[in-house]
Structure formats: structure tokens, C-alpha cells
XYZ file of C-alpha atoms in Angstrom:
717
model
C 98.324 184.557 227.027
C 98.896 184.386 222.617
C 100.583 181.568 221.729
C 101.300 180.528 218.262
C 103.626 177.866 217.975
C 104.154 177.404 214.041
C 104.637 174.171 212.500
C 107.765 173.374 210.170
C 106.177 174.340 207.227
C 105.251 177.573 206.419
C 102.898 178.383 203.346
C 104.649 180.714 201.492
C 101.090 182.421 199.531
C 99.006 179.734 200.821
C 100.958 176.879 198.143
C 104.991 176.829 199.061
C 106.033 174.768 201.194
C 109.929 174.940 202.427
C 110.762 173.243 204.332
C 114.332 172.396 206.770
C 115.806 169.487 205.612
C 116.690 167.758 209.675
C 116.985 168.891 212.826
C 120.819 168.652 212.760
C 123.024 170.965 214.526
C 124.353 172.266 211.174
C 122.960 175.706 208.530
C 119.768 174.134 207.496
C 118.218 174.176 203.614
C 115.159 174.781 202.838
C 113.689 172.907 199.774
C 111.086 173.449 197.054
C 108.113 171.441 196.820
C 105.526 173.387 194.968
C 102.126 171.473 196.221
C 98.756 172.379 195.961
C 96.177 171.383 198.366
C 91.563 171.256 198.280
C 90.159 170.470 200.900
C 86.508 170.970 200.258
C 84.565 171.897 203.004
C 81.958 169.127 201.725
C 82.902 165.678 200.498
C 83.805 165.545 196.658
C 81.755 162.706 194.595
C 84.769 162.353 191.792
C 87.569 163.710 190.936
C 89.384 166.324 191.652
C 92.129 168.662 188.711
C 93.616 171.183 187.778
C 94.255 173.733 184.620
C 97.066 175.376 185.283
C 99.486 178.952 183.094
C 102.322 176.068 183.666
C 101.170 174.577 180.718
C 99.584 176.697 179.612
C 96.176 176.002 180.351
C 96.055 172.190 178.444
C 93.111 170.727 177.819
C 93.689 167.252 179.561
C 93.601 169.473 183.655
C 96.420 167.782 185.676
C 94.025 164.889 188.142
C 94.656 165.594 192.166
C 95.888 162.761 194.390
C 92.806 161.748 197.328
C 95.331 160.940 200.240
C 92.419 159.602 201.899
C 90.817 162.504 204.272
C 89.001 164.340 201.768
C 91.482 166.525 201.077
C 93.549 166.906 197.643
C 96.750 167.639 196.591
C 99.222 167.820 193.382
C 102.944 168.325 194.016
C 104.582 170.452 191.039
C 107.906 169.523 189.458
C 110.054 172.142 187.093
C 108.536 175.135 187.717
C 110.550 177.950 186.473
C 110.323 180.675 190.003
C 107.472 183.520 188.360
C 103.877 183.308 188.941
C 101.477 180.913 187.462
C 97.033 180.801 187.216
C 95.521 177.901 188.212
C 91.846 176.461 188.897
C 90.534 173.832 189.779
C 88.345 171.785 188.339
C 85.246 169.807 190.462
C 83.525 167.961 188.755
C 82.216 169.680 185.219
C 83.192 172.759 187.021
C 86.003 175.164 187.232
C 86.922 177.289 190.254
C 89.235 179.098 192.222
C 91.339 177.960 195.277
C 89.108 178.834 198.458
C 92.515 179.104 200.984
C 94.408 181.283 198.363
C 93.962 185.301 198.742
C 95.973 186.058 195.802
C 94.831 186.108 192.246
C 96.891 186.335 188.924
C 94.705 187.964 185.410
C 95.710 185.536 182.917
C 93.882 186.918 179.515
C 91.207 189.126 181.093
C 90.082 186.029 183.047
C 91.134 185.752 187.012
C 93.117 182.658 188.247
C 94.531 182.316 191.776
C 97.535 183.240 191.993
C 101.101 180.155 192.557
C 103.872 182.241 193.161
C 107.230 179.708 192.240
C 110.312 181.534 194.203
C 113.605 181.413 193.311
C 115.096 178.622 195.525
C 118.328 180.126 195.332
C 116.659 182.509 198.002
C 117.176 182.313 202.004
C 113.935 181.886 203.971
C 112.921 183.045 207.399
C 110.541 180.448 209.679
C 108.783 180.936 212.836
C 109.214 178.113 215.284
C 107.318 179.577 218.209
C 106.484 182.675 219.352
C 104.549 183.248 222.552
C 103.210 186.301 224.485
C 101.261 187.106 227.987
C 99.198 189.451 229.056
C 101.426 190.109 232.101
C 104.528 190.876 228.489
C 106.856 187.596 228.653
C 107.956 186.878 224.737
C 109.036 184.090 224.082
C 109.655 183.418 220.324
C 112.406 181.361 217.686
C 113.161 181.730 213.800
C 115.550 179.148 211.730
C 117.184 181.228 209.369
C 116.732 178.337 206.051
C 119.848 178.631 203.742
C 119.270 178.450 199.987
C 119.655 174.996 197.797
C 123.086 176.897 196.883
C 123.842 176.292 200.247
C 125.784 179.484 200.567
C 125.654 179.610 204.526
C 124.140 182.622 206.206
C 126.251 185.895 205.954
C 128.662 186.808 208.652
C 126.733 190.277 209.172
C 123.474 191.016 208.471
C 121.765 188.472 211.080
C 119.373 190.491 213.004
C 117.424 190.178 215.533
C 115.478 193.034 216.837
C 113.178 194.090 219.636
C 110.719 197.256 219.185
C 114.349 198.739 217.088
C 116.609 197.858 219.372
C 119.447 194.625 217.090
C 119.579 192.008 220.351
C 123.063 190.219 219.215
C 122.455 187.823 221.400
C 119.532 186.133 220.202
C 121.514 184.596 217.122
C 123.370 181.552 217.065
C 125.601 180.975 213.900
C 126.560 177.666 214.380
C 122.696 176.542 214.303
C 121.032 179.970 212.416
C 118.302 180.002 215.406
C 116.776 183.379 216.523
C 115.460 183.283 219.750
C 114.563 185.002 222.357
C 113.136 185.638 225.729
C 112.366 188.754 227.512
C 110.678 188.569 230.754
C 108.355 192.277 232.066
C 107.484 193.940 229.128
C 105.853 197.700 229.401
C 101.684 197.163 228.355
C 101.478 198.431 224.406
C 102.109 197.803 221.335
C 105.871 195.816 220.793
C 107.368 193.735 217.512
C 110.227 192.122 216.920
C 111.777 192.365 213.357
C 114.478 190.466 211.544
C 116.292 190.264 208.685
C 118.756 188.195 207.503
C 120.766 187.143 204.281
C 123.360 185.036 202.907
C 127.009 185.030 201.879
C 125.925 186.123 198.582
C 124.134 188.889 199.422
C 120.950 187.610 198.695
C 118.598 189.217 201.120
C 115.418 186.663 202.383
C 112.409 188.115 203.544
C 112.598 189.716 206.483
C 110.111 188.809 208.839
C 108.345 191.463 211.694
C 106.094 190.462 214.487
C 103.897 193.415 215.830
C 101.966 192.144 218.663
C 100.331 193.425 222.004
C 101.132 193.440 225.696
C 97.709 194.108 227.104
C 95.506 192.156 230.283
C 92.371 191.321 228.344
C 92.604 190.262 224.404
C 90.558 193.543 222.296
C 88.105 193.683 220.599
C 87.310 196.253 217.841
C 83.761 196.734 218.686
C 84.752 197.898 222.615
C 85.129 201.219 221.755
C 84.156 204.132 219.029
C 85.997 204.882 215.964
C 87.528 208.603 215.185
C 87.824 210.403 211.750
C 90.944 213.131 213.340
C 90.989 214.382 209.617
C 94.328 215.489 209.869
C 94.242 219.328 207.709
C 91.209 219.893 209.599
C 91.756 219.080 213.440
C 94.389 220.614 215.636
C 97.545 222.842 214.391
C 100.127 221.274 216.461
C 103.476 222.786 214.864
C 102.714 226.276 213.073
C 106.354 226.095 211.495
C 105.269 223.405 208.282
C 101.794 225.043 207.476
C 101.885 225.895 204.279
C 98.044 226.941 202.540
C 98.685 227.314 198.763
C 98.104 230.918 197.005
C 94.577 231.830 195.832
C 92.602 229.078 197.234
C 89.434 229.527 199.057
C 90.400 228.631 202.791
C 87.506 226.085 202.644
C 89.169 223.838 200.025
C 93.470 225.019 201.094
C 95.779 223.706 204.013
C 94.372 225.159 207.334
C 97.217 223.916 209.564
C 96.306 220.300 210.998
C 99.246 217.801 211.321
C 100.309 214.438 213.257
C 101.752 216.976 215.883
C 98.485 218.238 216.824
C 96.213 214.451 216.993
C 99.087 213.418 219.431
C 98.630 216.984 220.999
C 95.060 216.372 221.911
C 96.167 212.032 222.206
C 98.614 213.522 225.609
C 95.848 215.429 226.443
C 93.324 212.935 226.705
C 90.699 214.285 224.627
C 90.300 210.989 222.457
C 90.348 208.304 226.386
C 87.196 210.977 227.550
C 85.484 210.023 224.370
C 85.516 206.069 225.080
C 87.461 206.742 221.374
C 89.517 202.758 220.884
C 90.501 203.756 217.864
C 91.180 206.764 215.537
C 91.064 207.118 211.918
C 93.410 209.148 210.587
C 93.705 210.999 206.689
C 95.948 209.586 203.709
C 99.602 210.008 204.797
C 101.231 209.843 200.762
C 102.826 213.151 200.443
C 100.204 214.684 197.965
C 100.939 217.865 194.573
C 101.746 220.906 195.389
C 99.828 223.926 194.289
C 96.364 223.662 193.141
C 93.784 222.107 190.934
C 90.225 222.634 189.745
C 87.896 220.421 191.742
C 83.835 220.036 191.572
C 82.223 223.183 190.645
C 84.906 224.719 188.435
C 86.419 225.863 191.678
C 90.205 225.130 192.924
C 91.430 222.759 195.458
C 94.975 221.558 197.642
C 95.686 218.142 198.163
C 94.483 218.879 202.054
C 92.787 215.810 202.303
C 95.034 213.385 200.881
C 93.294 212.029 198.406
C 95.681 212.724 195.560
C 98.776 210.630 196.424
C 102.333 212.051 193.794
C 105.210 210.692 196.276
C 105.110 206.488 197.688
C 106.742 206.024 200.905
C 106.159 210.203 202.052
C 104.343 211.588 204.435
C 102.653 214.717 203.386
C 105.361 217.388 204.723
C 102.424 219.782 205.559
C 101.342 217.079 208.395
C 104.562 216.282 209.630
C 107.877 213.732 209.109
C 107.515 209.660 209.742
C 109.062 209.917 212.856
C 106.157 212.879 214.219
C 103.603 209.820 212.318
C 105.053 207.839 214.832
C 104.581 209.687 217.813
C 100.596 210.131 216.575
C 100.525 206.012 216.792
C 103.309 205.627 220.160
C 101.299 207.852 221.704
C 98.095 206.277 220.911
C 99.231 202.567 221.319
C 99.994 203.613 225.174
C 96.735 204.538 225.670
C 95.649 201.046 223.648
C 94.457 202.832 221.575
C 93.748 201.863 217.843
C 95.300 203.436 214.098
C 93.654 203.038 211.222
C 95.144 205.263 207.910
C 93.121 206.048 205.059
C 93.980 203.314 202.038
C 93.962 205.443 198.728
C 93.891 202.238 196.247
C 91.817 203.384 192.988
C 94.191 206.154 191.925
C 97.269 208.476 191.651
C 97.268 212.189 190.771
C 99.625 211.954 187.450
C 102.600 213.304 189.053
C 102.941 210.213 190.778
C 105.941 208.343 190.249
C 103.799 205.336 189.138
C 102.006 206.815 186.515
C 104.937 209.012 184.828
C 106.574 205.522 185.226
C 104.323 202.980 184.195
C 101.786 204.705 182.965
C 102.182 202.889 179.273
C 102.960 199.071 181.087
C 99.481 197.951 182.244
C 99.406 199.555 185.733
C 96.333 201.587 184.985
C 93.176 202.118 183.215
C 94.239 203.897 180.200
C 92.664 203.366 176.823
C 88.598 202.428 178.231
C 89.729 204.898 181.300
C 86.401 208.147 181.314
C 85.644 210.764 183.415
C 83.402 209.140 186.313
C 80.036 210.487 185.458
C 80.145 212.025 182.375
C 78.585 211.648 179.041
C 78.517 207.323 178.692
C 80.112 206.707 181.604
C 78.409 206.403 184.769
C 79.474 205.558 188.164
C 78.477 201.646 188.048
C 78.361 200.695 185.226
C 82.051 201.557 184.771
C 82.737 201.586 187.986
C 86.370 199.408 187.673
C 88.060 201.265 185.181
C 86.290 205.357 185.481
C 88.482 207.953 186.753
C 87.416 210.441 189.683
C 88.944 213.114 186.957
C 91.348 213.732 184.537
C 94.410 214.011 186.715
C 93.728 211.145 188.593
C 94.533 208.066 186.407
C 92.932 205.072 187.521
C 94.941 201.615 188.675
C 94.196 198.742 186.545
C 94.156 196.398 189.924
C 94.946 193.569 186.712
C 98.654 194.131 186.859
C 100.660 191.751 188.739
C 103.116 193.845 188.793
C 100.870 196.619 190.512
C 99.561 194.847 193.327
C 102.932 193.670 193.819
C 104.102 197.045 194.366
C 101.145 198.527 195.756
C 100.896 195.141 198.952
C 104.214 196.312 199.335
C 103.531 199.663 199.905
C 101.244 198.838 202.243
C 103.235 196.192 204.599
C 105.967 199.161 204.433
C 103.206 201.377 206.163
C 102.179 199.219 208.381
C 105.411 198.612 209.066
C 107.007 202.464 209.226
C 103.756 204.030 210.924
C 103.444 200.748 212.738
C 99.515 201.438 212.018
C 96.650 199.080 213.028
C 94.654 198.574 209.934
C 93.575 200.626 207.740
C 90.402 202.799 206.026
C 89.601 200.743 201.811
C 88.233 204.160 200.285
C 86.532 203.963 197.000
C 85.773 199.798 197.061
C 83.531 199.054 194.850
C 85.525 201.033 192.109
C 88.022 197.767 192.529
C 88.466 194.494 191.423
C 88.163 192.339 195.124
C 91.931 191.412 194.116
C 92.579 194.937 195.820
C 90.763 194.142 199.074
C 91.702 190.480 199.051
C 95.507 191.140 198.939
C 95.819 193.292 202.041
C 93.542 191.196 203.990
C 95.854 188.019 202.935
C 98.915 190.463 203.629
C 98.026 191.134 206.564
C 96.835 187.443 208.332
C 100.211 186.230 207.642
C 100.752 188.267 210.302
C 97.689 187.404 212.370
C 98.505 183.843 211.491
C 102.085 184.222 213.177
C 101.198 186.396 216.093
C 97.666 186.869 216.460
C 97.581 190.505 216.011
C 94.270 191.141 214.601
C 94.382 194.322 211.953
C 91.048 196.342 211.365
C 90.122 196.176 207.789
C 87.101 198.486 206.840
C 85.612 199.832 203.359
C 83.772 202.423 201.879
C 81.201 201.313 199.197
C 78.555 204.424 198.815
C 75.359 203.444 198.175
C 72.228 204.598 198.868
C 69.486 202.316 201.298
C 69.558 199.402 198.970
C 72.861 198.992 198.036
C 73.047 196.116 201.248
C 74.272 193.832 198.622
C 77.031 195.825 197.473
C 78.078 196.434 200.773
C 78.255 192.522 201.672
C 79.661 191.508 198.676
C 83.035 192.996 200.190
C 82.607 191.406 203.316
C 84.080 187.977 204.168
C 86.816 186.516 206.399
C 89.384 187.367 202.717
C 88.570 190.235 202.896
C 86.862 192.873 204.406
C 85.893 192.948 208.636
C 82.779 195.532 207.587
C 82.036 198.432 205.552
C 80.771 202.515 206.766
C 77.408 201.869 206.987
C 75.409 204.013 204.470
C 72.002 201.639 203.726
C 72.019 202.537 207.955
C 73.029 206.182 207.541
C 70.291 207.606 205.552
C 67.247 206.688 207.311
C 69.289 207.853 210.433
C 69.853 211.144 209.073
C 65.699 211.017 207.591
C 64.634 210.061 210.819
C 67.035 211.821 213.815
C 67.776 214.823 211.431
C 64.427 215.977 209.402
C 61.766 214.669 211.843
C 60.591 211.121 210.082
C 58.854 208.350 212.159
C 61.734 205.824 214.006
C 60.020 202.809 212.695
C 62.527 203.240 209.373
C 65.511 202.985 211.350
C 64.273 199.658 212.807
C 63.458 198.652 209.775
C 66.863 199.476 208.084
C 68.995 197.615 211.318
C 66.829 194.804 210.880
C 67.954 194.651 207.259
C 71.194 194.966 208.005
C 70.812 191.830 210.225
C 69.595 190.037 207.404
C 71.883 190.923 204.907
C 75.139 190.769 206.475
C 77.017 187.710 208.103
C 77.349 187.444 212.044
C 81.115 188.683 213.030
C 80.921 191.260 210.666
C 81.539 194.928 211.523
C 80.442 197.695 209.917
C 80.679 201.019 211.289
C 77.314 203.230 212.044
C 77.330 206.710 211.387
C 75.914 210.258 211.544
C 78.203 212.452 209.166
C 81.242 211.816 207.547
C 83.843 214.504 205.263
C 81.443 213.538 201.980
C 77.809 214.580 203.189
C 76.591 218.192 204.822
C 76.803 218.077 208.676
C 73.692 216.158 210.659
C 73.121 219.286 212.485
C 73.054 221.804 209.881
C 70.678 220.085 208.187
C 68.707 219.269 211.802
C 69.052 222.497 212.250
C 67.245 223.868 208.477
C 70.381 225.852 207.473
C 70.765 224.297 204.251
C 67.571 224.589 202.601
C 67.621 227.265 199.638
C 70.886 228.148 198.302
C 72.145 227.136 201.650
C 73.595 223.592 200.979
C 76.372 225.009 198.402
C 79.555 224.851 200.221
C 81.448 228.536 198.308
C 78.123 230.233 198.742
C 76.963 233.529 201.316
C 74.502 231.990 202.475
C 76.424 228.073 204.038
C 75.185 227.802 207.840
C 76.484 229.724 210.058
C 80.219 229.533 212.543
C 77.715 228.565 215.487
C 74.298 226.632 215.334
C 72.199 228.386 218.257
C 69.264 225.775 218.284
C 68.896 223.969 220.872
C 66.414 221.289 218.979
C 69.637 220.881 216.466
C 71.165 219.051 219.360
C 68.591 217.956 221.001
C 68.130 215.815 217.353
C 72.163 215.468 217.533
C 71.386 213.900 221.240
C 68.578 211.857 219.634
C 71.361 209.941 216.597
C 74.150 209.721 218.981
C 71.815 207.354 221.359
C 70.840 205.459 218.537
C 74.140 205.032 216.370
C 76.864 204.619 219.555
C 74.647 201.753 220.788
C 74.508 200.181 218.240
C 76.419 196.146 216.938
C 79.832 197.544 215.251
C 82.154 200.270 215.718
C 80.918 203.136 215.666
C 82.815 205.848 213.834
C 82.457 209.400 215.741
C 83.847 212.368 212.114
C 85.678 214.613 213.553
C 83.466 217.806 215.031
C 80.385 215.801 215.273
C 80.353 215.645 219.488
C 80.673 219.257 219.364
C 77.534 220.053 216.611
C 80.169 221.650 214.247
C 78.096 223.087 211.470
C 78.755 222.306 207.335
C 77.343 222.462 203.826
C 78.780 219.521 201.882
C 82.075 219.057 200.641
C 84.501 221.000 201.680
C 82.616 223.512 203.731
C 81.993 220.131 205.903
C 85.362 219.980 206.613
C 85.895 223.159 209.417
C 88.502 223.570 211.567
C 87.635 222.105 214.664
C 87.152 223.722 217.685
C 87.939 222.785 221.311
C 87.389 223.838 225.469
C 86.814 227.769 225.398
C 85.858 227.572 221.827
C 82.613 225.480 222.479
C 79.491 227.009 222.885
C 77.355 226.447 226.128
C 75.378 224.099 223.558
C 78.383 222.374 222.103
C 80.071 221.933 225.073
C 76.845 220.334 226.748
C 76.650 217.481 223.726
C 80.122 216.888 223.881
C 79.194 215.651 227.202
C 76.684 213.616 226.354
C 79.087 212.363 223.253
C 81.468 211.305 226.364
C 79.149 209.694 228.385
C 78.171 207.469 226.205
C 81.268 206.327 225.085
C 82.567 205.567 228.277
C 79.293 203.273 228.355
C 79.836 201.501 225.303
C 83.124 201.077 226.844
C 82.443 199.312 230.248
C 79.823 197.204 229.536
C 80.530 194.901 226.911
C 76.348 194.353 226.043
C 76.782 197.450 224.077
C 79.962 196.221 222.715
C 78.882 192.862 221.291
C 75.021 191.873 223.063
C 72.914 190.822 220.006
C 70.600 193.647 219.215
C 66.421 193.196 220.025
C 64.103 195.768 219.278
C 61.040 196.031 222.300
C 59.061 199.390 220.994
C 59.283 200.871 218.622
C 56.623 204.220 216.941
C 56.612 207.539 215.697
C 58.381 208.556 218.039
C 59.491 206.033 220.616
C 62.328 203.852 220.279
C 62.989 201.076 222.632
C 65.755 198.110 222.883
C 68.224 195.742 224.500
C 71.682 194.846 224.103
C 72.418 191.538 225.899
C 74.738 188.794 226.738
C 74.484 185.332 226.408
C 75.200 185.477 230.560
C 72.164 188.096 231.844
C 74.005 190.992 231.025
C 72.936 193.591 228.904
C 71.473 197.449 228.162
C 68.917 199.177 227.432
C 68.213 201.583 225.114
C 65.676 204.277 224.578
C 64.010 207.093 222.651
C 61.419 209.662 223.441
C 60.863 212.618 220.862
C 57.225 212.918 222.528
C 56.232 215.354 224.343
C 55.292 213.860 227.741
C 56.867 211.232 229.675
C 55.859 207.546 228.487
C 55.878 204.677 231.143
C 55.717 201.466 229.789
C 55.379 197.786 230.125
C 58.359 196.174 228.445
C 58.270 192.395 227.740
C 62.097 191.592 227.646
C 63.762 188.897 225.227
C 66.836 187.004 224.860
C 68.717 186.493 227.926
C 67.241 189.176 229.856
C 63.414 187.257 230.293
C 64.869 185.905 232.707
C 67.423 187.853 234.185
C 66.649 190.122 237.532
C 69.241 192.974 238.865
C 69.306 196.540 239.203
C 70.274 198.963 236.510
C 70.924 202.937 236.377
C 70.384 205.361 233.451
C 74.200 206.574 232.334
C 72.456 210.010 232.043
C 70.790 210.694 235.392
C 71.203 207.662 237.694
C 67.640 206.624 238.378
C 67.536 203.298 238.219
C 65.591 200.365 236.859
C 64.707 196.377 238.648
C 64.304 194.012 235.698
C 61.706 191.713 235.635
C 61.651 189.864 233.381
C 58.375 190.698 230.537
C 56.838 192.969 233.646
C 59.712 195.166 233.015
C 58.545 199.021 233.954
C 60.331 201.566 232.310
C 59.694 205.161 231.991
C 60.993 207.326 229.930
C 60.803 211.636 230.348
C 59.789 213.476 227.535
C 61.726 214.264 224.489
C 64.186 212.289 226.482
C 67.318 209.429 226.788
C 68.018 206.404 228.987
C 70.768 204.169 228.423
C 70.505 201.727 231.028
C 72.707 199.088 232.377
C 73.330 196.981 235.097
C 73.821 198.762 238.821
C 77.329 198.505 239.702
C 77.917 199.388 243.507
């Protein structure tokens, strides 16, 4: 059961208290006491004070009151409705509010952000929210009148369930909405409440998405799949419209929302064990062609050149078709996250044409990343990727508000379950923290969790840069580039497996427990794994537009063998492993955009490709079925140049053993099992061959075939 019985006092931007006056049957009226609260994790010796923009950061900070329990408060009165920056002063140091995800820049300094509302505005307050795995829903919401007591409007007071209004849910005498429903279908649902007063002033609506499912969902339970929208599957030919005079590999090829939906309904993702689908950015992109890398012409087929807000890319499909995609996924318990472009827009975007000189963009100080005196790292926060992609200024509060509103609009309208944040290191951290803050407000009300995974392109030594963005206040995890490079070197190039284990151990020291990073073999920014494994990228074979780029099908069995080794490792790692579309069948390709060839299915696959697909499906289903492969502790048991054996184990003694043997001879190993498996017994079975293994603690004997992979899981009768 998910039960959320919320207090009468709801925090608005974690700072403002809106409370009803009494509990009578009359319409309650909000109050607008503004109270700052500081709850340190450790006791504070001395006073805690506040400096704030409301008095122009006066030289003498305002002291906070100790409630007697180690928590300090300060009530602020008479503030004009607007945003203010503030910091706590603890001892002789200023610090941001650790409980407030929102910030504001004042004179190039970052402060926590206090938003004082117009108290004449009505508000909606969630009083109770309960949902059970069997589909029982109980929700109660109160309308609180503004301080001028205008009263609720006769019309416009609506509670809806899954888009259907429920007129019986509203009691006009008390201003309360209540809904009790039994027997909801398994899958995702939502309640929405809208209200306004007699003067037409609208309360901030309540959007309450929730899941009815037998068990709590874990993001690590299955695979994440990047269905690169334009290149995955063409479900509706009538929205195809390539641009003239552009090479096909840099042009629209016809993939769309309908194509992904079709593959969902065919069970393609279910067969792979996918629990999360990541799709390309959904915003409209500009028409026509534009000069890109290497002086070649490109279109916006990829989605990373937003040209209109709140409008889908018409070649991908309508908003209704996008909603059909997420609905088809949700019926299967699959989550859908969208790629979110936060760093820039295309120059045709109305935010640039209307607000380009209003502080929404880095303008005078901006340069093109990678050009002379414009280093990708040193100028990462202000440089633009190219001249026609103006770079957002995340220090503008007006822009932050607009982007947050747009993100929440997409979340609701498309029914997304999270976002992949593009180019994280090129923005101030207010970007991820603001989005997390908005999503956490929903999570606090309903328990529905959203996945935020970031893309910070770094090399093998970039763990500290990855980790700085991961926390409960920001990202759940990032794509694991520091692990990716050793994985490619070891499994595609044949270098020693010790480098992979070293990278895994470094990860375990660098990232906090609970981090949901995403390990991967390939993505849309690097050449395909199979082409590297097959030696297709040597010489001028890495030129994505060149005549010697990789052939359409890889025929080298050794390359597919390497692919299996890589997948056996990646798909059994902690976190949320990613499958980049086409990697599961060995789709070849040089760098961007040749690594984005059109996907092939079914009869279009060669025997080696079908064999690899079956291998990946077997791994995906094993992860889905065994919790140890999802969340179990990872422990290395044996690592050599061509041998790698590790275990995953849960505290209750359930586990899994993974063995990769690249050598030409069979290996018989006596393993010293660790953790809960050290004292466990029982029969385990290899998911590929069905061969059994008897656990015997520190005397477990494992036989690994030559050039083979084994994944042993508990035998189930």
C-alpha cells in the first residue's frame, strides 16, 4: 500500500506555510506566514542568522529563534510578493539552505530562493492520498480561499481521474474534494484537481500521478533501452518528410512514436527485459538543413535543436501519438523517460527571438565550444555548441521558471516517468536541482518516483565530475563514462580484464550508496561496439561519411563473441544498464551520425545477429527474474587477463554468479564465495546451458567453458 497522509501545512517551495483557519464546514482561508526553517544535521553551538535580499543583505543579519529542539526558525512579515535570495549564517560562515532545492542569483552570487506568493490567490492542499496494490484509491483535497475571501467559482472546480471529470467529488459547501475508488486497473493513473475563485484567479493545479502494481518498482529491476526515435521503427509513413540535399545518414529516416508503440505492443521490449525506455527529445526542431560537424549538412532528426516549446516534432507524431506510446508502455509496467535538452535551443526558438536580450541566454560572453580561447571545460558553462544554438543562462530566474513549467507540462501531457538530462556539465547545477525539486513535490504527495539520469561526457578519470551532480537533491545517476572506456578497451579491443575490475572498484569508492548510474556498451555519440570489435574502424573506416565506413552487416563471429562478453558484464552490473538500440543485434557504424543507422528486425537479421539478440534476451530476462542481479552487492571472486568471475548477493543469501572466460581452455575454479553466499548452499543453474552448480561456501567448484559465459542463478523448480 502507498499511503500519504499529508499535514495541514504544506510547504510551498519548501519554505512558505499556507494554512487553513479552523476546521469548520465553511470555506477555509489561507494564511501566508513566511517562515524560514534551519534544521542542522549536527547541533549548532551559538546562533544561526539569516541574510536576505528583502533588506538588501543588511550588514547585521537577522537572528533565528531556537525552538528548543535544535531547529531554528525566523518569521518574516510584510514582504512584497516576489522572489528573494537568502543564506543562513552559521558561526562566521554563510551557507545555502540544505532543504531548499531552488536558488536565485543576486549580483553574480547564488542564494537560496524564497518565493513569496500573492496571498489573494487560492491554493489547493492535499490532505490524504492512499492507493493499494489491488487498485483502491482514497484521495482528499481542500480548496483554501485567498485572503480577500473571494470564494470559489461556481464553475471550474474539477477533480478528474485519468482525464474523466468526477463532479460528485466536490463539496461546494466545504471546498473539499474527495474520491474513493475501488478496482482500478493495474498500470499508471492520475488524479488532477483544478480550481479558481470567483474573481477568476486560478489555484496552482494538483497533478497526482500514481501506479497500481503488485510490487514496488525499482529502476534497477530491468534494462533501459534507448529507442532513438527517428532511427528505431517507422510506424506511420505519412509523417515521413526528409529534407532535400542532405545525406540520408544525417536526415530524417522515418522513425516515429507510432513505430515505438508498435514494437511495444508486439512485445519486443518485454522479451528483452526492458523496464525503462528512453526516447529522443520530443520538441519540434527546425525545418531545413544546417552545417554541422565536418562541414556536412544535418537536419534535426536527432531532436537536439528545439525550435518550439510544448509542441512535438511533427515527423515523430502528434502529442496524442506520444501519449499512446507512454500508455502502451505503462500497460506493461514499463517506464518512459524523455531526453531533455536544457543547455540550448535553436536560433528559431521563440525564447531566443523574444528573450534573447533579457538575460535568458549567455550572449556577450558566449563563444563556440572548442574554438580558439573557448575550451570545452574552462568555458563549459557559457560556451555554445555552434552559432545557431544559443546557450541558456541558468542564472536567470525568469528563464528557470519558464523551463521548469515547460518540463512539468511535458511530464503531465505525455505522462513521462522521468528525464535524461543532456549535457549536464554545461549548465549551472540549478538546472538539475530545480527539476528534481519539482518532481520531488509530486513524489512527496503520491510516492511516485521519477528517474533523472544525466549525461556528463567525461573520460576514465572523470568520476568526481560525474559524482558532483548525483544526490537526493539532483540526479539519481549518470551514464557511466568512466566505466565505459575500460569496458570498450577490454571487451572490444581484447585488453586485459583487470582494467574492468579496477574501474568497477573505483566506482564503488567514488559514488554514494543508492546511486543509479547506467553502464553501457554504446550510445549515439560513439562508434558502434561491434565495428570496433570487428576492426572496421581502422584507417579511414571511422569516417561516418566516408566510402570505407563499416559495411551494413558484420560477419565476423569473433566480433559477436566479444559483444556477448561485453553484454554479459554490463547487463549484470549494479544500476540501470543501458541497451543502445541496435547493439542487441550487432548493428554496425562509425561515429555520429553513422552510428545511428536504421534499426533492423525479424527476417532482416542475419543468423549471427539473431543469436546475439537471443543472448541479450536471456540476460535481460534473468535480471528481471532475480533480485540479486538487480540490487545485490557486487564482489569480485577471480580476475585474470581473460577470466572474470564475480558474484551478486542479497543479505538473505540469494545471489548470482557471473563468469566470463575468453580463454581457449575450460577453467575449473574453486571459488571462495563472499558475503551472504559464503554460508549459503543450494543448487544454482546457468541461464544459458541449464548446467547446475552446487554452492558450497568457500569450496564451491565452478566450471567455465572455453570462450564462454555463464550466469548462475538459484534453481527454481
